[in-house]
PDB file of C-alpha atoms in Angstrom:
ATOM      1  CA  UNK E  15    -101.039  -8.678  93.835  1.00 46.00           C
ATOM      2  CA  UNK E  16    -103.945  -7.094  91.961  1.00 59.00           C
ATOM      3  CA  UNK E  17    -104.515  -9.258  88.893  1.00 67.00           C
ATOM      4  CA  UNK E  18    -107.756 -10.467  87.429  1.00 92.00           C
ATOM      5  CA  UNK E  19    -110.837  -8.617  86.278  1.00 97.00           C
ATOM      6  CA  UNK E  20    -114.190  -9.378  87.874  1.00 98.00           C
ATOM      7  CA  UNK E  21    -117.180  -8.965  85.591  1.00 98.00           C
ATOM      8  CA  UNK E  22    -120.498  -8.486  87.365  1.00 98.00           C
ATOM      9  CA  UNK E  23    -123.704  -9.276  85.489  1.00 98.00           C
ATOM     10  CA  UNK E  24    -127.039  -8.217  86.925  1.00 96.00           C
ATOM     11  CA  UNK E  25    -129.612  -5.573  87.661  1.00 93.00           C
ATOM     12  CA  UNK E  26    -129.169  -1.993  88.691  1.00 92.00           C
ATOM     13  CA  UNK E  27    -132.114  -0.275  90.377  1.00 90.00           C
ATOM     14  CA  UNK E  28    -133.302   2.547  92.588  1.00 91.00           C
ATOM     15  CA  UNK E  29    -134.104   1.763  96.226  1.00 85.00           C
ATOM     16  CA  UNK E  30    -136.908   3.866  97.696  1.00 88.00           C
ATOM     17  CA  UNK E  31    -136.002   3.777 101.390  1.00 85.00           C
ATOM     18  CA  UNK E  32    -138.970   4.084 103.733  1.00 85.00           C
ATOM     19  CA  UNK E  33    -137.903   4.122 107.360  1.00 85.00           C
ATOM     20  CA  UNK E  34    -140.420   3.228 110.070  1.00 84.00           C
ATOM     21  CA  UNK E  35    -142.122   6.310 111.497  1.00 85.00           C
ATOM     22  CA  UNK E  36    -141.118   8.629 108.654  1.00 86.00           C
ATOM     23  CA  UNK E  37    -143.390  10.187 106.012  1.00 88.00           C
ATOM     24  CA  UNK E  38    -140.878  10.834 103.226  1.00 90.00           C
ATOM     25  CA  UNK E  39    -139.014   8.300 101.096  1.00 88.00           C
ATOM     26  CA  UNK E  40    -135.386   8.598  99.995  1.00 88.00           C
ATOM     27  CA  UNK E  41    -134.324   7.493  96.502  1.00 91.00           C
ATOM     28  CA  UNK E  42    -130.948   5.711  96.499  1.00 85.00           C
ATOM     29  CA  UNK E  43    -129.454   4.050  93.399  1.00 87.00           C
ATOM     30  CA  UNK E  44    -128.220   0.518  93.920  1.00 82.00           C
ATOM     31  CA  UNK E  45    -129.176  -3.074  93.241  1.00 85.00           C
ATOM     32  CA  UNK E  46    -127.171  -6.038  94.485  1.00 89.00           C
ATOM     33  CA  UNK E  47    -124.922  -6.540  91.422  1.00 93.00           C
ATOM     34  CA  UNK E  48    -124.303  -2.793  91.128  1.00 89.00           C
ATOM     35  CA  UNK E  49    -123.440  -2.643  94.835  1.00 90.00           C
ATOM     36  CA  UNK E  50    -121.006  -5.536  94.399  1.00 95.00           C
ATOM     37  CA  UNK E  51    -119.335  -3.728  91.497  1.00 94.00           C
ATOM     38  CA  UNK E  52    -118.979  -0.590  93.611  1.00 92.00           C
ATOM     39  CA  UNK E  53    -117.502  -2.649  96.442  1.00 95.00           C
ATOM     40  CA  UNK E  54    -114.941  -4.193  94.088  1.00 96.00           C
ATOM     41  CA  UNK E  55    -114.047  -0.786  92.659  1.00 94.00           C
ATOM     42  CA  UNK E  56    -113.410   0.575  96.151  1.00 94.00           C
ATOM     43  CA  UNK E  57    -111.125  -2.402  96.809  1.00 96.00           C
ATOM     44  CA  UNK E  58    -109.107  -1.385  93.734  1.00 96.00           C
ATOM     45  CA  UNK E  59    -110.180  -4.470  91.806  1.00 97.00           C
ATOM     46  CA  UNK E  60    -110.553  -4.125  88.007  1.00 96.00           C
ATOM     47  CA  UNK E  61    -114.301  -4.538  87.517  1.00 96.00           C
ATOM     48  CA  UNK E  62    -116.873  -4.278  84.754  1.00 97.00           C
ATOM     49  CA  UNK E  63    -120.614  -4.111  85.422  1.00 96.00           C
ATOM     50  CA  UNK E  64    -122.887  -5.404  82.671  1.00 97.00           C
ATOM     51  CA  UNK E  65    -126.445  -4.288  83.299  1.00 95.00           C
ATOM     52  CA  UNK E  66    -129.520  -2.705  81.758  1.00 94.00           C
ATOM     53  CA  UNK E  67    -131.761   0.227  82.645  1.00 93.00           C
ATOM     54  CA  UNK E  68    -134.375   2.414  81.039  1.00 91.00           C
ATOM     55  CA  UNK E  69    -134.320   5.979  79.801  1.00 92.00           C
ATOM     56  CA  UNK E  70    -136.624   7.130  82.595  1.00 92.00           C
ATOM     57  CA  UNK E  71    -136.363   9.119  85.826  1.00 93.00           C
ATOM     58  CA  UNK E  72    -134.922   6.246  87.912  1.00 93.00           C
ATOM     59  CA  UNK E  73    -132.562   5.437  85.039  1.00 93.00           C
ATOM     60  CA  UNK E  74    -131.154   8.975  85.076  1.00 94.00           C
ATOM     61  CA  UNK E  75    -130.362   8.588  88.774  1.00 93.00           C
ATOM     62  CA  UNK E  76    -128.696   5.224  88.090  1.00 91.00           C
ATOM     63  CA  UNK E  77    -126.578   6.647  85.281  1.00 90.00           C
ATOM     64  CA  UNK E  78    -125.450   9.584  87.418  1.00 91.00           C
ATOM     65  CA  UNK E  79    -124.557   7.237  90.267  1.00 87.00           C
ATOM     66  CA  UNK E  80    -122.528   4.853  88.097  1.00 86.00           C
ATOM     67  CA  UNK E  81    -120.739   7.711  86.348  1.00 88.00           C
ATOM     68  CA  UNK E  82    -119.870   9.245  89.689  1.00 84.00           C
ATOM     69  CA  UNK E  83    -118.199   6.200  91.254  1.00 79.00           C
ATOM     70  CA  UNK E  84    -116.089   5.340  88.238  1.00 84.00           C
ATOM     71  CA  UNK E  85    -117.134   1.725  87.640  1.00 89.00           C
ATOM     72  CA  UNK E  86    -116.711   0.577  84.048  1.00 94.00           C
ATOM     73  CA  UNK E  87    -120.269  -0.093  82.849  1.00 95.00           C
ATOM     74  CA  UNK E  88    -121.511  -1.891  79.770  1.00 96.00           C
ATOM     75  CA  UNK E  89    -125.172  -1.179  79.170  1.00 95.00           C
ATOM     76  CA  UNK E  90    -126.724  -4.233  77.541  1.00 94.00           C
ATOM     77  CA  UNK E  91    -129.495  -3.772  74.992  1.00 92.00           C
ATOM     78  CA  UNK E  92    -132.815  -4.701  76.593  1.00 91.00           C
ATOM     79  CA  UNK E  93    -136.352  -5.513  75.519  1.00 88.00           C
ATOM     80  CA  UNK E  94    -138.033  -3.019  77.855  1.00 84.00           C
ATOM     81  CA  UNK E  95    -137.454   0.666  78.562  1.00 80.00           C
ATOM     82  CA  UNK E  96    -137.939   0.514  82.333  1.00 88.00           C
ATOM     83  CA  UNK E  97    -135.502   0.786  85.221  1.00 92.00           C
ATOM     84  CA  UNK E  98    -136.047  -1.593  88.119  1.00 91.00           C
ATOM     85  CA  UNK E  99    -137.324   0.006  91.354  1.00 91.00           C
ATOM     86  CA  UNK E 100    -137.321  -1.479  94.866  1.00 86.00           C
ATOM     87  CA  UNK E 101    -139.343  -0.231  97.821  1.00 86.00           C
ATOM     88  CA  UNK E 102    -137.295  -0.967 100.946  1.00 81.00           C
ATOM     89  CA  UNK E 103    -139.185  -0.836 104.243  1.00 84.00           C
ATOM     90  CA  UNK E 104    -136.707  -0.199 107.075  1.00 81.00           C
ATOM     91  CA  UNK E 105    -137.608  -1.233 110.616  1.00 81.00           C
ATOM     92  CA  UNK E 106    -136.366   0.438 113.785  1.00 76.00           C
ATOM     93  CA  UNK E 107    -133.270  -1.815 113.855  1.00 72.00           C
ATOM     94  CA  UNK E 108    -132.263  -1.046 110.269  1.00 66.00           C
ATOM     95  CA  UNK E 109    -133.518  -4.322 108.798  1.00 71.00           C
ATOM     96  CA  UNK E 110    -135.047  -4.131 105.323  1.00 72.00           C
ATOM     97  CA  UNK E 111    -138.041  -5.769 103.614  1.00 78.00           C
ATOM     98  CA  UNK E 112    -138.498  -5.291  99.873  1.00 80.00           C
ATOM     99  CA  UNK E 113    -141.128  -4.988  97.164  1.00 85.00           C
ATOM    100  CA  UNK E 114    -140.019  -4.768  93.518  1.00 86.00           C
ATOM    101  CA  UNK E 115    -141.108  -3.330  90.203  1.00 84.00           C
ATOM    102  CA  UNK E 116    -138.893  -5.748  88.293  1.00 83.00           C
ATOM    103  CA  UNK E 117    -137.752  -5.780  84.670  1.00 86.00           C
ATOM    104  CA  UNK E 118    -134.671  -7.762  83.651  1.00 91.00           C
ATOM    105  CA  UNK E 119    -134.454  -8.562  79.962  1.00 91.00           C
ATOM    106  CA  UNK E 120    -130.978  -7.986  78.468  1.00 94.00           C
ATOM    107  CA  UNK E 121    -130.806  -9.282  74.898  1.00 90.00           C
ATOM    108  CA  UNK E 122    -127.012  -9.678  74.693  1.00 90.00           C
ATOM    109  CA  UNK E 123    -124.356 -10.016  77.397  1.00 95.00           C
ATOM    110  CA  UNK E 124    -120.807  -9.476  76.113  1.00 95.00           C
ATOM    111  CA  UNK E 125    -118.144 -10.239  78.716  1.00 96.00           C
ATOM    112  CA  UNK E 126    -114.696  -8.568  78.553  1.00 96.00           C
ATOM    113  CA  UNK E 127    -112.012 -10.905  77.199  1.00 94.00           C
ATOM    114  CA  UNK E 128    -109.797 -10.499  80.285  1.00 95.00           C
ATOM    115  CA  UNK E 129    -112.497 -11.593  82.752  1.00 97.00           C
ATOM    116  CA  UNK E 130    -111.024 -13.913  85.397  1.00 97.00           C
ATOM    117  CA  UNK E 131    -114.113 -14.096  87.613  1.00 98.00           C
ATOM    118  CA  UNK E 132    -117.769 -13.786  86.595  1.00 98.00           C
ATOM    119  CA  UNK E 133    -120.244 -12.799  89.287  1.00 98.00           C
ATOM    120  CA  UNK E 134    -124.026 -12.794  89.151  1.00 98.00           C
ATOM    121  CA  UNK E 135    -127.017 -13.418  91.396  1.00 95.00           C
ATOM    122  CA  UNK E 136    -129.978 -11.726  93.044  1.00 93.00           C
ATOM    123  CA  UNK E 137    -132.859 -10.788  90.729  1.00 94.00           C
ATOM    124  CA  UNK E 138    -130.745 -11.405  87.614  1.00 95.00           C
ATOM    125  CA  UNK E 139    -130.991 -15.166  88.101  1.00 95.00           C
ATOM    126  CA  UNK E 140    -134.724 -15.256  88.889  1.00 95.00           C
ATOM    127  CA  UNK E 141    -136.502 -12.636  86.761  1.00 93.00           C
ATOM    128  CA  UNK E 142    -137.153 -13.884  83.223  1.00 93.00           C
ATOM    129  CA  UNK E 143    -136.279 -13.709  80.414  1.00 93.00           C
ATOM    130  CA  UNK E 144    -132.931 -12.411  81.639  1.00 94.00           C
ATOM    131  CA  UNK E 145    -132.401 -15.225  84.164  1.00 96.00           C
ATOM    132  CA  UNK E 146    -132.209 -17.927  81.486  1.00 96.00           C
ATOM    133  CA  UNK E 147    -129.753 -15.841  79.466  1.00 96.00           C
ATOM    134  CA  UNK E 148    -127.546 -15.343  82.520  1.00 97.00           C
ATOM    135  CA  UNK E 149    -127.611 -19.085  83.299  1.00 97.00           C
ATOM    136  CA  UNK E 150    -126.439 -19.850  79.760  1.00 97.00           C
ATOM    137  CA  UNK E 151    -123.651 -17.293  80.131  1.00 97.00           C
ATOM    138  CA  UNK E 152    -122.481 -18.943  83.372  1.00 97.00           C
ATOM    139  CA  UNK E 153    -122.385 -22.346  81.678  1.00 97.00           C
ATOM    140  CA  UNK E 154    -120.357 -21.000  78.777  1.00 97.00           C
ATOM    141  CA  UNK E 155    -117.876 -19.057  80.888  1.00 97.00           C
ATOM    142  CA  UNK E 156    -117.285 -21.926  83.312  1.00 96.00           C
ATOM    143  CA  UNK E 157    -116.536 -24.267  80.415  1.00 96.00           C
ATOM    144  CA  UNK E 158    -114.080 -21.642  79.137  1.00 95.00           C
ATOM    145  CA  UNK E 159    -112.202 -21.644  82.457  1.00 95.00           C
ATOM    146  CA  UNK E 160    -113.625 -18.507  84.079  1.00 97.00           C
ATOM    147  CA  UNK E 161    -114.433 -18.800  87.791  1.00 97.00           C
ATOM    148  CA  UNK E 162    -118.195 -18.382  88.175  1.00 98.00           C
ATOM    149  CA  UNK E 163    -119.470 -16.994  91.480  1.00 98.00           C
ATOM    150  CA  UNK E 164    -123.086 -16.310  92.451  1.00 98.00           C
ATOM    151  CA  UNK E 165    -124.904 -14.732  95.381  1.00 98.00           C
ATOM    152  CA  UNK E 166    -128.428 -16.136  95.745  1.00 97.00           C
ATOM    153  CA  UNK E 167    -129.648 -13.002  97.604  1.00 94.00           C
ATOM    154  CA  UNK E 168    -133.176 -14.398  97.756  1.00 95.00           C
ATOM    155  CA  UNK E 169    -136.022 -11.927  97.225  1.00 92.00           C
ATOM    156  CA  UNK E 170    -139.374 -13.768  97.572  1.00 93.00           C
ATOM    157  CA  UNK E 171    -141.243 -10.617  96.520  1.00 89.00           C
ATOM    158  CA  UNK E 172    -140.218 -11.251  92.898  1.00 91.00           C
ATOM    159  CA  UNK E 173    -140.949 -15.007  92.996  1.00 92.00           C
ATOM    160  CA  UNK E 174    -143.145 -16.104  95.903  1.00 93.00           C
ATOM    161  CA  UNK E 175    -143.328 -19.698  94.643  1.00 96.00           C
ATOM    162  CA  UNK E 176    -140.766 -21.343  96.922  1.00 97.00           C
ATOM    163  CA  UNK E 177    -140.352 -24.460  94.772  1.00 97.00           C
ATOM    164  CA  UNK E 178    -139.760 -22.431  91.622  1.00 97.00           C
ATOM    165  CA  UNK E 179    -137.276 -20.164  93.400  1.00 97.00           C
ATOM    166  CA  UNK E 180    -135.408 -23.147  94.861  1.00 97.00           C
ATOM    167  CA  UNK E 181    -135.246 -24.781  91.422  1.00 97.00           C
ATOM    168  CA  UNK E 182    -133.717 -21.609  89.945  1.00 96.00           C
ATOM    169  CA  UNK E 183    -131.105 -21.454  92.704  1.00 97.00           C
ATOM    170  CA  UNK E 184    -130.219 -25.129  92.382  1.00 97.00           C
ATOM    171  CA  UNK E 185    -129.767 -24.781  88.630  1.00 97.00           C
ATOM    172  CA  UNK E 186    -127.426 -21.892  89.289  1.00 97.00           C
ATOM    173  CA  UNK E 187    -125.482 -23.961  91.826  1.00 98.00           C
ATOM    174  CA  UNK E 188    -124.969 -26.557  89.121  1.00 97.00           C
ATOM    175  CA  UNK E 189    -123.061 -24.095  86.896  1.00 97.00           C
ATOM    176  CA  UNK E 190    -121.146 -22.100  89.540  1.00 98.00           C
ATOM    177  CA  UNK E 191    -117.794 -22.609  91.258  1.00 98.00           C
ATOM    178  CA  UNK E 192    -118.869 -20.635  94.337  1.00 98.00           C
ATOM    179  CA  UNK E 193    -122.319 -20.017  95.813  1.00 98.00           C
ATOM    180  CA  UNK E 194    -122.931 -17.467  98.552  1.00 98.00           C
ATOM    181  CA  UNK E 195    -126.183 -17.170 100.511  1.00 98.00           C
ATOM    182  CA  UNK E 196    -127.324 -15.729 103.812  1.00 97.00           C
ATOM    183  CA  UNK E 197    -128.803 -17.828 106.590  1.00 97.00           C
ATOM    184  CA  UNK E 198    -132.114 -16.049 105.863  1.00 96.00           C
ATOM    185  CA  UNK E 199    -131.870 -17.013 102.161  1.00 97.00           C
ATOM    186  CA  UNK E 200    -131.369 -20.658 103.054  1.00 98.00           C
ATOM    187  CA  UNK E 201    -134.059 -20.554 105.749  1.00 97.00           C
ATOM    188  CA  UNK E 202    -136.600 -19.459 103.156  1.00 98.00           C
ATOM    189  CA  UNK E 203    -135.455 -21.848 100.429  1.00 98.00           C
ATOM    190  CA  UNK E 204    -135.133 -24.845 102.759  1.00 98.00           C
ATOM    191  CA  UNK E 205    -137.552 -24.366 105.670  1.00 97.00           C
ATOM    192  CA  UNK E 206    -136.785 -26.517 108.666  1.00 96.00           C
ATOM    193  CA  UNK E 207    -133.162 -27.079 107.624  1.00 96.00           C
ATOM    194  CA  UNK E 208    -130.135 -25.612 109.381  1.00 97.00           C
ATOM    195  CA  UNK E 209    -127.990 -23.237 107.287  1.00 96.00           C
ATOM    196  CA  UNK E 210    -125.183 -25.807 107.370  1.00 96.00           C
ATOM    197  CA  UNK E 211    -127.402 -28.636 106.101  1.00 97.00           C
ATOM    198  CA  UNK E 212    -128.898 -26.446 103.363  1.00 98.00           C
ATOM    199  CA  UNK E 213    -125.402 -25.351 102.321  1.00 98.00           C
ATOM    200  CA  UNK E 214    -124.315 -28.986 102.139  1.00 97.00           C
ATOM    201  CA  UNK E 215    -127.239 -29.687  99.829  1.00 97.00           C
ATOM    202  CA  UNK E 216    -126.155 -26.878  97.511  1.00 98.00           C
ATOM    203  CA  UNK E 217    -122.533 -28.058  97.670  1.00 98.00           C
ATOM    204  CA  UNK E 218    -123.609 -31.494  96.431  1.00 97.00           C
ATOM    205  CA  UNK E 219    -124.906 -29.897  93.221  1.00 98.00           C
ATOM    206  CA  UNK E 220    -121.430 -29.006  91.972  1.00 96.00           C
ATOM    207  CA  UNK E 221    -119.788 -25.831  93.357  1.00 98.00           C
ATOM    208  CA  UNK E 222    -116.340 -26.021  94.937  1.00 97.00           C
ATOM    209  CA  UNK E 223    -117.310 -23.685  97.756  1.00 98.00           C
ATOM    210  CA  UNK E 224    -120.498 -22.567  99.499  1.00 98.00           C
ATOM    211  CA  UNK E 225    -120.339 -19.533 101.791  1.00 98.00           C
ATOM    212  CA  UNK E 226    -123.111 -18.629 104.243  1.00 98.00           C
ATOM    213  CA  UNK E 227    -123.349 -15.231 105.913  1.00 97.00           C
ATOM    214  CA  UNK E 228    -124.698 -15.364 109.452  1.00 94.00           C
ATOM    215  CA  UNK E 229    -125.308 -11.693 110.227  1.00 89.00           C
ATOM    216  CA  UNK E 230    -123.740 -10.735 113.578  1.00 89.00           C
ATOM    217  CA  UNK E 231    -122.366 -14.295 113.863  1.00 91.00           C
ATOM    218  CA  UNK E 232    -120.011 -13.864 110.908  1.00 92.00           C
ATOM    219  CA  UNK E 233    -119.686 -16.425 108.144  1.00 94.00           C
ATOM    220  CA  UNK E 234    -119.475 -20.122 107.373  1.00 97.00           C
ATOM    221  CA  UNK E 235    -117.625 -21.713 104.443  1.00 97.00           C
ATOM    222  CA  UNK E 236    -117.952 -25.289 103.252  1.00 98.00           C
ATOM    223  CA  UNK E 237    -116.011 -27.322 100.718  1.00 97.00           C
ATOM    224  CA  UNK E 238    -116.015 -31.065 100.123  1.00 95.00           C
ATOM    225  CA  UNK E 239    -113.112 -31.394 102.580  1.00 93.00           C
ATOM    226  CA  UNK E 240    -113.380 -28.489 105.005  1.00 92.00           C
ATOM    227  CA  UNK E 241    -115.724 -26.364 107.071  1.00 96.00           C
ATOM    228  CA  UNK E 242    -114.641 -23.086 108.659  1.00 96.00           C
ATOM    229  CA  UNK E 243    -116.279 -20.217 110.526  1.00 95.00           C
ATOM    230  CA  UNK E 244    -115.207 -16.648 111.090  1.00 94.00           C
ATOM    231  CA  UNK E 245    -116.743 -14.162 113.553  1.00 92.00           C
ATOM    232  CA  UNK E 246    -118.054 -10.685 112.793  1.00 89.00           C
ATOM    233  CA  UNK E 247    -116.857  -7.661 114.784  1.00 90.00           C
ATOM    234  CA  UNK E 248    -119.246  -6.044 117.244  1.00 88.00           C
ATOM    235  CA  UNK E 249    -120.654  -2.798 115.826  1.00 88.00           C
ATOM    236  CA  UNK E 250    -123.535  -0.358 116.167  1.00 88.00           C
ATOM    237  CA  UNK E 251    -125.784  -1.011 113.165  1.00 87.00           C
ATOM    238  CA  UNK E 252    -127.180   1.949 111.219  1.00 86.00           C
ATOM    239  CA  UNK E 253    -128.830  -0.305 108.646  1.00 83.00           C
ATOM    240  CA  UNK E 254    -128.041  -3.574 106.874  1.00 81.00           C
ATOM    241  CA  UNK E 255    -128.592  -2.484 103.261  1.00 80.00           C
ATOM    242  CA  UNK E 256    -125.684  -3.634 101.123  1.00 86.00           C
ATOM    243  CA  UNK E 257    -124.025  -5.737 103.834  1.00 92.00           C
ATOM    244  CA  UNK E 258    -124.261  -8.947 101.855  1.00 94.00           C
ATOM    245  CA  UNK E 259    -123.102  -7.195  98.686  1.00 95.00           C
ATOM    246  CA  UNK E 260    -120.087  -5.768 100.508  1.00 96.00           C
ATOM    247  CA  UNK E 261    -119.247  -9.226 101.864  1.00 97.00           C
ATOM    248  CA  UNK E 262    -119.544 -10.605  98.336  1.00 97.00           C
ATOM    249  CA  UNK E 263    -117.265  -7.933  96.868  1.00 98.00           C
ATOM    250  CA  UNK E 264    -114.550  -8.838  99.374  1.00 97.00           C
ATOM    251  CA  UNK E 265    -115.018 -12.536  98.557  1.00 98.00           C
ATOM    252  CA  UNK E 266    -114.730 -11.900  94.813  1.00 98.00           C
ATOM    253  CA  UNK E 267    -111.659  -9.752  95.389  1.00 97.00           C
ATOM    254  CA  UNK E 268    -110.019 -12.623  97.277  1.00 97.00           C
ATOM    255  CA  UNK E 269    -110.821 -15.142  94.529  1.00 97.00           C
ATOM    256  CA  UNK E 270    -109.401 -12.830  91.864  1.00 97.00           C
ATOM    257  CA  UNK E 271    -106.349 -12.005  93.963  1.00 95.00           C
ATOM    258  CA  UNK E 272    -105.479 -15.667  94.605  1.00 93.00           C
ATOM    259  CA  UNK E 273    -106.338 -16.759  91.079  1.00 93.00           C
ATOM    260  CA  UNK E 274    -108.483 -19.645  92.304  1.00 92.00           C
ATOM    261  CA  UNK E 275    -111.293 -20.551  94.681  1.00 95.00           C
ATOM    262  CA  UNK E 276    -109.835 -20.652  98.229  1.00 94.00           C
ATOM    263  CA  UNK E 277    -110.140 -24.154  99.704  1.00 93.00           C
ATOM    264  CA  UNK E 278    -107.480 -24.514 102.385  1.00 94.00           C
ATOM    265  CA  UNK E 279    -108.980 -23.932 105.875  1.00 95.00           C
ATOM    266  CA  UNK E 280    -106.494 -21.293 107.052  1.00 96.00           C
ATOM    267  CA  UNK E 281    -106.914 -19.276 103.870  1.00 96.00           C
ATOM    268  CA  UNK E 282    -110.691 -19.631 103.983  1.00 96.00           C
ATOM    269  CA  UNK E 283    -110.728 -18.331 107.558  1.00 96.00           C
ATOM    270  CA  UNK E 284    -108.602 -15.348 106.551  1.00 96.00           C
ATOM    271  CA  UNK E 285    -110.867 -14.582 103.592  1.00 96.00           C
ATOM    272  CA  UNK E 286    -114.081 -14.927 105.612  1.00 96.00           C
ATOM    273  CA  UNK E 287    -112.745 -12.695 108.387  1.00 96.00           C
ATOM    274  CA  UNK E 288    -111.914  -9.933 105.913  1.00 96.00           C
ATOM    275  CA  UNK E 289    -115.328 -10.282 104.238  1.00 96.00           C
ATOM    276  CA  UNK E 290    -117.147 -10.054 107.577  1.00 95.00           C
ATOM    277  CA  UNK E 291    -115.167  -6.962 108.542  1.00 96.00           C
ATOM    278  CA  UNK E 292    -116.006  -5.251 105.242  1.00 96.00           C
ATOM    279  CA  UNK E 293    -119.707  -6.010 105.740  1.00 95.00           C
ATOM    280  CA  UNK E 294    -119.583  -4.697 109.300  1.00 94.00           C
ATOM    281  CA  UNK E 295    -118.101  -1.376 108.150  1.00 95.00           C
ATOM    282  CA  UNK E 296    -120.914  -1.047 105.606  1.00 93.00           C
ATOM    283  CA  UNK E 297    -123.494  -1.585 108.371  1.00 91.00           C
ATOM    284  CA  UNK E 298    -122.206   1.409 110.297  1.00 92.00           C
ATOM    285  CA  UNK E 299    -123.336   3.655 107.400  1.00 91.00           C
ATOM    286  CA  UNK E 300    -126.618   4.497 105.703  1.00 82.00           C
ATOM    287  CA  UNK E 301    -127.426   2.407 102.646  1.00 77.00           C
ATOM    288  CA  UNK E 302    -124.965   0.408 100.571  1.00 81.00           C
ATOM    289  CA  UNK E 303    -121.629   2.132 101.220  1.00 88.00           C
ATOM    290  CA  UNK E 304    -118.760  -0.390 101.130  1.00 94.00           C
ATOM    291  CA  UNK E 305    -115.296   0.457 102.433  1.00 95.00           C
ATOM    292  CA  UNK E 306    -112.216   1.331 100.437  1.00 94.00           C
ATOM    293  CA  UNK E 307    -109.033  -0.726 100.627  1.00 95.00           C
ATOM    294  CA  UNK E 308    -107.544   1.856 103.017  1.00 95.00           C
ATOM    295  CA  UNK E 309    -110.616   1.878 105.282  1.00 94.00           C
ATOM    296  CA  UNK E 310    -110.666  -1.903 105.423  1.00 93.00           C
ATOM    297  CA  UNK E 311    -106.959  -2.088 106.206  1.00 92.00           C
ATOM    298  CA  UNK E 312    -107.311   0.519 108.946  1.00 92.00           C
ATOM    299  CA  UNK E 313    -110.239  -1.311 110.515  1.00 88.00           C
ATOM    300  CA  UNK E 314    -108.364  -4.606 110.333  1.00 84.00           C
ATOM    301  CA  UNK E 315    -105.460  -3.007 112.188  1.00 79.00           C
ATOM    302  CA  UNK E 316    -107.713  -1.649 114.928  1.00 68.00           C
ATOM    303  CA  UNK E 317    -109.510  -4.971 115.413  1.00 55.00           C
ATOM    304  CA  UNK E 318    -106.333  -7.021 115.205  1.00 49.00           C
ATOM    305  CA  UNK E 319    -107.756  -9.099 112.362  1.00 51.00           C
TER     306      UNK E 319
END
């Protein structure tokens, strides 16, 4: 079954990858929402990306990238003429730390009529004035019956005020059906709390489901009535860029495929296991490079998942 369009709303940017010990940077187009859209496209899910970029050098690279992978893109009119840029510092283990030159100011966000699932998150829900416009969109679409899913994907470099960032995330949780966050996201937002306790706090604000990615330990999913975990396969990590976005794409694909937010424990375990496998495949490659449906199926067969 392959019904249901996912519409992704959020930034597209250029990552300048600076690996430890190297003198030259590598420019790679991406951005969390754009990566999610690519991941959905590779899973054969109908997907539309609504974003904004400038008519500048990074914007030309973004346009070429989006044209090349075949994602349907709607470029929203924006107040500025700049494309967002991220400087990603890569350590010896492939972990990334970011600095941002951030602009996110779409004036109008028009969602396709056949949208079954709306996804947003990352910088799009923090950087103003776009964040407030995206929040309003989520409220409207949820009232209209669209499933609203968000990935917090916390980036303190764009909003170092922890209280302000937490407030933005909690407002988003109040208008979403599903919230996804990493254990690192929750550790920064709720210092001193376990990922499970922080997820429970978000769940109390209104979503049906909160999913927490745990890196090499897989994933955790919580609903009002259930809590499940799924492991991640053992791999050799090249880098972790795009892992969370790949996980999110697989999660969105599952929600669209089932036509509802998964809540039953056995189904949640199945969904989480597939998401963790997709993220693991991405981590065996350089940059955000999610698997296709065929690659994911082949890997699932090898691992017995």
